[in-house]
Tab-separated table of C-alpha atoms in Angstrom:
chain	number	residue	atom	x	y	z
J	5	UNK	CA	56.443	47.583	103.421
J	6	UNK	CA	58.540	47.326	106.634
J	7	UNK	CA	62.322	49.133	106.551
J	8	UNK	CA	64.986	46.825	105.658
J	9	UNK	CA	67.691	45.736	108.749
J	10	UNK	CA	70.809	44.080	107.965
J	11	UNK	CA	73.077	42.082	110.678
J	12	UNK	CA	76.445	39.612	110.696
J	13	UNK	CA	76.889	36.634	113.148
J	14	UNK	CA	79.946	36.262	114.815
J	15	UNK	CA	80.856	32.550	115.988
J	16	UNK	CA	84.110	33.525	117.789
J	17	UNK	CA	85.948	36.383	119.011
J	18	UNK	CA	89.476	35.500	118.171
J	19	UNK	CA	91.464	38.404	119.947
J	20	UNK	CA	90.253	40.831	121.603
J	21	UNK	CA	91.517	43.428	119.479
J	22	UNK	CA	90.011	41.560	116.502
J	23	UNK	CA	86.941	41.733	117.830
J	24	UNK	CA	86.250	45.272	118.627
J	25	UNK	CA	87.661	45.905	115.088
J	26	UNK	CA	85.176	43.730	113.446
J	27	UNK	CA	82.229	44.948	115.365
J	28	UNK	CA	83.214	48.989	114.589
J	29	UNK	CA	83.982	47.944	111.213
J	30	UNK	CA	80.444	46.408	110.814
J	31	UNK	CA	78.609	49.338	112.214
J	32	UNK	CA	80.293	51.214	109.817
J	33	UNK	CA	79.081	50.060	107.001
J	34	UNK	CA	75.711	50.152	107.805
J	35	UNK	CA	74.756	46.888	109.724
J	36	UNK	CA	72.328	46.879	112.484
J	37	UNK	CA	72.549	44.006	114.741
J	38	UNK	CA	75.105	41.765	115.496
J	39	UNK	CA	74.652	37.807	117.319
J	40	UNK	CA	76.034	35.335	118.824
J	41	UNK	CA	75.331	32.185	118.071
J	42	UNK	CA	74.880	29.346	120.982
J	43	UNK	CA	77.249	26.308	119.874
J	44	UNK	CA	79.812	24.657	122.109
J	45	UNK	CA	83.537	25.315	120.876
J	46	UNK	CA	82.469	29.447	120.270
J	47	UNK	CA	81.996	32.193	121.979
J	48	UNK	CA	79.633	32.804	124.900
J	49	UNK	CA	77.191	34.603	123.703
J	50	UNK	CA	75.985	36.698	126.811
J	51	UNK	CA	79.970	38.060	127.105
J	52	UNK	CA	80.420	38.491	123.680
J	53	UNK	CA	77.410	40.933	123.180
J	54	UNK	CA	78.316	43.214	126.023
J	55	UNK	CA	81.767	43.644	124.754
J	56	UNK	CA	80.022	44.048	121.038
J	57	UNK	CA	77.988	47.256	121.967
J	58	UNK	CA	80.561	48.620	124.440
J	59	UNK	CA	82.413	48.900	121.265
J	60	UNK	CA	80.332	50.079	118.963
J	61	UNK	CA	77.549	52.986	119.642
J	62	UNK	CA	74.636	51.989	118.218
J	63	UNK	CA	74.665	48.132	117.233
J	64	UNK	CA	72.095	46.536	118.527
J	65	UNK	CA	73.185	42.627	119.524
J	66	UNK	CA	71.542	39.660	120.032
J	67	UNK	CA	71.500	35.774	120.029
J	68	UNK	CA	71.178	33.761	117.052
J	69	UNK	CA	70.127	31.280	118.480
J	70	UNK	CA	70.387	30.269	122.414
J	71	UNK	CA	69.767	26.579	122.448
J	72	UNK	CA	66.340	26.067	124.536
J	73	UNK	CA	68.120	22.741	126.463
J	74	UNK	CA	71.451	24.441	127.343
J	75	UNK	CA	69.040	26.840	129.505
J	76	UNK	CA	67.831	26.878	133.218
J	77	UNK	CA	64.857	29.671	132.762
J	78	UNK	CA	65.456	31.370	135.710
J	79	UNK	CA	69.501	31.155	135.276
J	80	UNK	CA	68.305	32.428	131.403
J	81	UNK	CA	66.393	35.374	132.663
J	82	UNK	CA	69.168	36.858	134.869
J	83	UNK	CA	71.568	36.275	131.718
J	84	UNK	CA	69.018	38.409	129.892
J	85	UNK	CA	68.325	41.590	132.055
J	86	UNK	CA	71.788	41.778	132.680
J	87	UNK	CA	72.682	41.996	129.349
J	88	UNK	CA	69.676	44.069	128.216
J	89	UNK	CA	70.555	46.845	130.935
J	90	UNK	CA	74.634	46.862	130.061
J	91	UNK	CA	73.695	47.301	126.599
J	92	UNK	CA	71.839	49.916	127.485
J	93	UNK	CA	68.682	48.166	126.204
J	94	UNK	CA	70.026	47.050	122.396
J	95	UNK	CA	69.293	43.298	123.220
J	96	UNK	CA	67.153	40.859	120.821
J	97	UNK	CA	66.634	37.645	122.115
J	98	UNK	CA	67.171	34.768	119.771
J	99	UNK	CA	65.500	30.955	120.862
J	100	UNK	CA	65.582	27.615	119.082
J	101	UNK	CA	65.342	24.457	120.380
J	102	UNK	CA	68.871	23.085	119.210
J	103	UNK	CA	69.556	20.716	116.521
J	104	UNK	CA	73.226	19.247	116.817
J	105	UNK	CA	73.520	16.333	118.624
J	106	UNK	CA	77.033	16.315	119.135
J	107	UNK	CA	76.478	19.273	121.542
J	108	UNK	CA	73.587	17.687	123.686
J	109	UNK	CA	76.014	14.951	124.492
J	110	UNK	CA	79.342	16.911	125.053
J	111	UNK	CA	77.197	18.689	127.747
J	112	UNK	CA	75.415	15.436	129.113
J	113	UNK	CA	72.154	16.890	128.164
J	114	UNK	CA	69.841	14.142	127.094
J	115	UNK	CA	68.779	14.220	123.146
J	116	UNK	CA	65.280	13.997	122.378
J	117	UNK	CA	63.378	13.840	119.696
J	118	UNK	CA	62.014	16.912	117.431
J	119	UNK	CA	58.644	17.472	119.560
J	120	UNK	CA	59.468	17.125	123.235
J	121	UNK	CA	62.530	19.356	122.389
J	122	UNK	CA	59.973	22.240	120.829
J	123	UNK	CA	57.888	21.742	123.662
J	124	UNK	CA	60.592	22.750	125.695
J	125	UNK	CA	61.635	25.322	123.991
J	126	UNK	CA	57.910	26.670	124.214
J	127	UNK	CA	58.445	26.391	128.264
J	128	UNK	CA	61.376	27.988	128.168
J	129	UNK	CA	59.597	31.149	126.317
J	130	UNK	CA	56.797	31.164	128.818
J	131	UNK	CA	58.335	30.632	132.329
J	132	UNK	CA	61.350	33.626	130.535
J	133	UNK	CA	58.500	35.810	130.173
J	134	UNK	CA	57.213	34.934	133.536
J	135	UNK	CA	60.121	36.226	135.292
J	136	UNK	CA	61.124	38.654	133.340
J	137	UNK	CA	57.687	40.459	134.020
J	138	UNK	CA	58.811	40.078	137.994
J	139	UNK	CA	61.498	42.717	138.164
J	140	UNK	CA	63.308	40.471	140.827
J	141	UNK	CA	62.294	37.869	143.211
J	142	UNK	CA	60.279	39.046	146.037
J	143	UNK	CA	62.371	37.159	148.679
J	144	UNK	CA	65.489	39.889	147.588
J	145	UNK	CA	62.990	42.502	147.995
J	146	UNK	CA	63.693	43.742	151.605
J	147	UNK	CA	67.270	43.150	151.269
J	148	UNK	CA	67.139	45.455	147.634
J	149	UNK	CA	65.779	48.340	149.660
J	150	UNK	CA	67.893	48.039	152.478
J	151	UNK	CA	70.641	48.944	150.537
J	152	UNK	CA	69.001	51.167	148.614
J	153	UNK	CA	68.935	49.017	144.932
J	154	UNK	CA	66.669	49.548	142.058
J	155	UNK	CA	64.171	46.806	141.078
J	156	UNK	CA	66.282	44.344	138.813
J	157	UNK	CA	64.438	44.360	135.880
J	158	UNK	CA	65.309	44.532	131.764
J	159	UNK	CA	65.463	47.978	130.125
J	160	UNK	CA	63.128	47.001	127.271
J	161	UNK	CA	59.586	45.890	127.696
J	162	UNK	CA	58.578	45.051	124.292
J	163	UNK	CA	58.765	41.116	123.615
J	164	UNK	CA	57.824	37.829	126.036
J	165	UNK	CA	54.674	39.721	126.485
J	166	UNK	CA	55.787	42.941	127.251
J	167	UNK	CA	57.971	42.235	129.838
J	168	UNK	CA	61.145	42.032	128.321
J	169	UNK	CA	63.353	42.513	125.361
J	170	UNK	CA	62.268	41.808	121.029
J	171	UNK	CA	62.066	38.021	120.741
J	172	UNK	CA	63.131	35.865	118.054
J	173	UNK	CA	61.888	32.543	117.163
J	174	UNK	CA	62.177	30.246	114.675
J	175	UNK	CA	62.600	27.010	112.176
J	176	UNK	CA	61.498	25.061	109.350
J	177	UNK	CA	58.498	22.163	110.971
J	178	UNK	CA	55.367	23.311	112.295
J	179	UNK	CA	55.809	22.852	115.485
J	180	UNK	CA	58.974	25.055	115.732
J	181	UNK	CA	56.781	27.816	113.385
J	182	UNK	CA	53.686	27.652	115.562
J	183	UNK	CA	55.006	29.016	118.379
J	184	UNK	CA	57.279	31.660	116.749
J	185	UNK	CA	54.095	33.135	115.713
J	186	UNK	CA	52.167	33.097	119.082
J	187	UNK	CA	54.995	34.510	121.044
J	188	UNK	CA	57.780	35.910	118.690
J	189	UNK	CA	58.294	40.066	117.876
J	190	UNK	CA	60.308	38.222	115.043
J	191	UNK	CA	59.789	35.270	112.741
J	192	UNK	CA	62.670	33.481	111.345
J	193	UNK	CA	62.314	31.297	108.411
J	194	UNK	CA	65.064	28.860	108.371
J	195	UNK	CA	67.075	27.558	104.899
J	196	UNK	CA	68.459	24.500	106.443
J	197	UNK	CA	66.243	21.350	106.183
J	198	UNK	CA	67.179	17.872	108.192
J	199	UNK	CA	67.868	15.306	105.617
J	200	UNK	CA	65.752	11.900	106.391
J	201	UNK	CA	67.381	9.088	107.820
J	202	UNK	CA	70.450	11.001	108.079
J	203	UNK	CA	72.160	11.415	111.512
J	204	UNK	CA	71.213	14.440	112.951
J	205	UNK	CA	72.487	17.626	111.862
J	206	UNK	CA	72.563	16.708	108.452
J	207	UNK	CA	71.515	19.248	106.623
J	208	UNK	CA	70.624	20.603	103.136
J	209	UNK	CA	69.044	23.718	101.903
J	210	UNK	CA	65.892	25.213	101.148
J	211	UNK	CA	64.306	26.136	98.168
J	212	UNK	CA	61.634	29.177	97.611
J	213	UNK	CA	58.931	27.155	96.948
J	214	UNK	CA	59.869	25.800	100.617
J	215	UNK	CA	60.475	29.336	101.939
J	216	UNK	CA	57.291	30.455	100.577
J	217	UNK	CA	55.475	27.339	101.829
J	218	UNK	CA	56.673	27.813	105.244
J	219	UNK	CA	56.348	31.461	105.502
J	220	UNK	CA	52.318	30.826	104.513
J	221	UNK	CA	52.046	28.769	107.220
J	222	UNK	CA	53.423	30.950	109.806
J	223	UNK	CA	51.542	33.789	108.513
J	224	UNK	CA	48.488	31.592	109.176
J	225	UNK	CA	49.222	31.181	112.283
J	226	UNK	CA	50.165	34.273	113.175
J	227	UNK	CA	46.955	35.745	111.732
J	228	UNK	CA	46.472	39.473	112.987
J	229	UNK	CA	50.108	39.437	114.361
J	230	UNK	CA	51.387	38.540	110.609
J	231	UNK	CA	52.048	42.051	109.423
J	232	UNK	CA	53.581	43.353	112.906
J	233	UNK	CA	56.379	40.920	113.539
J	234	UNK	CA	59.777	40.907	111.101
J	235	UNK	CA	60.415	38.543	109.011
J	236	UNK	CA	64.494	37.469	109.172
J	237	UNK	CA	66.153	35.274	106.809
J	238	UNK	CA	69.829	34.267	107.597
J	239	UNK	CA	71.452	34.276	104.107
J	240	UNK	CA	74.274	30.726	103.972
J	241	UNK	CA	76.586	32.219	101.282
J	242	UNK	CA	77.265	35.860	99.246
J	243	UNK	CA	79.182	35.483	96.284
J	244	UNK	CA	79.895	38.111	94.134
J	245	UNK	CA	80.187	37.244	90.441
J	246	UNK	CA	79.285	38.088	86.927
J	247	UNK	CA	78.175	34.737	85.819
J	248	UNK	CA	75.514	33.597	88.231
J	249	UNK	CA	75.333	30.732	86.111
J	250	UNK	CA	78.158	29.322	86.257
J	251	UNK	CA	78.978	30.496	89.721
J	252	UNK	CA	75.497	27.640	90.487
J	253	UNK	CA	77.066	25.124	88.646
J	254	UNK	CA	80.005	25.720	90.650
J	255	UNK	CA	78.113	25.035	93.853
J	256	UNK	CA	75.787	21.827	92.877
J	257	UNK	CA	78.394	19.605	94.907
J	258	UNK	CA	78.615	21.823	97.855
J	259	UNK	CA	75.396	21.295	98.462
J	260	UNK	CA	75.215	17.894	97.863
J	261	UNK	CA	73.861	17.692	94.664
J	262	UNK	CA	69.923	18.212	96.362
J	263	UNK	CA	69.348	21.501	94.317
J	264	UNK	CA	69.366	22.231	90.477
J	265	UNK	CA	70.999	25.717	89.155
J	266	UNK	CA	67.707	27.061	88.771
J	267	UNK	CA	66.967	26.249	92.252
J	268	UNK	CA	69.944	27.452	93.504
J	269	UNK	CA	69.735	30.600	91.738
J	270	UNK	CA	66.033	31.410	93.365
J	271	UNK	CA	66.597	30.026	96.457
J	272	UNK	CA	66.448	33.497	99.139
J	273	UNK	CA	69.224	31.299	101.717
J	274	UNK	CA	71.590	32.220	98.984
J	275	UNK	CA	72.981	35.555	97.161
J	276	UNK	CA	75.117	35.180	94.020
J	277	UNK	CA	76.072	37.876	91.916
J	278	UNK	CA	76.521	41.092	91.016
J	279	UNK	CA	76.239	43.952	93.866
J	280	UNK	CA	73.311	45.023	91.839
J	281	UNK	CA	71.439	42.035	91.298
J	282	UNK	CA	71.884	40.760	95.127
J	283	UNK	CA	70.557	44.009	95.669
J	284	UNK	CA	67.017	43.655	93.278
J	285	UNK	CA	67.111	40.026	94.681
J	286	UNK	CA	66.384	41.485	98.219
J	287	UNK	CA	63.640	43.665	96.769
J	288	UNK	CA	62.125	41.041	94.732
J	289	UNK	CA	62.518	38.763	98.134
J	290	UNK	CA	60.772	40.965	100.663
J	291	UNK	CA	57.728	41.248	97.755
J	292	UNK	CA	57.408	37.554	97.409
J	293	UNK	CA	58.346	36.011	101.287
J	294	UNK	CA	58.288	39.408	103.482
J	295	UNK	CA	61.685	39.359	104.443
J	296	UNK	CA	63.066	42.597	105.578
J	297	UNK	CA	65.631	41.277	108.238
J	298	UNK	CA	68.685	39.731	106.619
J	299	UNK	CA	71.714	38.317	108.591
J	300	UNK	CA	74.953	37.292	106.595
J	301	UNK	CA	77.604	34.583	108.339
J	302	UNK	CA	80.681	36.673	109.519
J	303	UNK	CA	82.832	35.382	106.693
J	304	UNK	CA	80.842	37.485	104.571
J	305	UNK	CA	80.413	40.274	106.212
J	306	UNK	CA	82.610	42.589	104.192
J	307	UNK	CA	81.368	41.150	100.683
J	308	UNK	CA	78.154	41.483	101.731
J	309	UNK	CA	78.405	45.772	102.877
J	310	UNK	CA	78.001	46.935	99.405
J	311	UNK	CA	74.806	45.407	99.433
J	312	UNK	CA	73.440	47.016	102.018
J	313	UNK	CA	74.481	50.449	100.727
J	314	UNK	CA	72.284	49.775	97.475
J	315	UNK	CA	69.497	47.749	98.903
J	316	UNK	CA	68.787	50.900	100.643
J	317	UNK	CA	69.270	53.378	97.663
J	318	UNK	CA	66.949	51.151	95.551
J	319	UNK	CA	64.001	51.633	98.598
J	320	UNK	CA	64.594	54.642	99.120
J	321	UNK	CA	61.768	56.276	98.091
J	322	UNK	CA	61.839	59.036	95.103
């Protein structure tokens, strides 16, 4: 079974200070990414990730997730070997094909529906790759050498083909999953499911038998890939508590009254309870879906350390 990797989101920087405090103290327990996420009203993400591993010495950052739309390719692929190269090549790049309304028309970007949005997202990966595999535009060529430049090119050549840094993609429909496994280094199988005839956005949560589901189809589809890429699951909530039970019943309204205790209590989006049982949960998880990448929401990056620190005692092998 693949190693286990651990990572924490952050969705703004507050101060400065703050931030280069929270990255260090995050490598320091034992994570191994950190991302940026892509959503109008936070952080840049390109920014924010140089300043994360200028801080830190071995974090590897990345973007969870850019929003397809917000994206000019070619605009994108600068962006990228820019901040694959000033990381000094510790950049995963994270792609969805955006889900919030809201933010398609703050930014007078038209809203589509669910399939011309994944087939752009699809574009995006393919022209991305495209340049990326360039090393530079050949009308800069001439003027490069002149002056005596290096070809401008990404430090990694591992995802998009080969020609540029690890890619992530990924969703819940099978459109979204399709194309995560022809093109992505790593699949992510998302917990958050649109609610019908809701407005966009509106969301609830996955169950396993979901998870599962969608992770079979994916594998499917990635057929001889399937046991090369990751599998990442981005973990909504840690609690810790003693009484997992109650600690469910606790959260039937927060989630809208769409999942029982039971449900809630096997669901992998979620980890509740003791250090040690979040811990065996993770084990038990990467058995039954193949998840070995987990990323926990900033809030919970500190609860979620201790974790980490057993999850890898328990796999350790004897």
């Amino acid at each position: 079974m693949a190693d286990f990797r651990f990572s924490f989101d952050l969705l703004d920087v507050g101060s400065r200070e703050r931030f280069i405090e929270t990255c260090r103290r995050g490598e320091a327990y034992g994570y191994d990414t950190v991302f940026a996420a892509d959503h109008l009203g936070f952080a840049a993400p390109f920014p924010a990730l140089v300043a994360a591993a200028a801080a830190t010495e071995r974090l590897k950052v990345g973007t969870l997730v850019l929003n397809a739309a917000f994206w000019n390719p070619a605009l994108l692929a600068r962006e990228v070997v820019t901040t694959d190269v000033l990381t000094g090549g510790r950049l995963e790049v994270g792609l969805g094909s955006g889900h919030m309304k809201w933010e398609f028309d703050e930014a007078g970007i038209p809203w589509e529906s669910f399939g011309p949005r994944a087939d752009r997202l699809e574009r995006v990966i393919e022209e991305l790759g495209r340049l990326l595999a360039m090393e530079g535009y050949p009308q800069h060529a001439a003027t490069r050498e002149a002056l005596g430049l290096p070809t401008f090119g990404p430090v990694q050549r591992q995802g998009f083909g080969g020609s540029g840094p690890p890619l992530i993609v990924g969703g819940t429909g099978d459109r979204v999953l399709r194309i995560a496994a022809e093109h992505a280094d790593i699949i992510a199988v998302a917990g958050l499911y649109q609610i019908k005839g809701r407005p966009p956005g509106t969301f609830r949560l996955g169950t396993a038998e979901e998870a599962a589901e969608r992770v079979r189809y994916a594998r499917e589809r990635a057929g001889d890939r399937a046991d090369q890429v990751e599998w990442h699951v981005l973990i909504q909530l840690v609690l810790e508590t003693d009484d997992r039970e109650a600690a469910a019943e606790g959260l039937l309204e927060r989630y809208g009254h769409t999942m029982t205790v039971e449900e809630i209590l096997d669901t992998p989006f979620l980890l509740i309870g003791t250090v040690e049982q979040m811990a065996e949960q993770i084990l038990r998880d990467r058995e039954r879906f193949g998840f070995t990448y987990y990323t926990v929401h900033g809030p919970f990056m500190d609860a979620f350390a201790p974790v980490i620190e057993r999850v890898r005692a328990l796999a350790k092998p004897s």
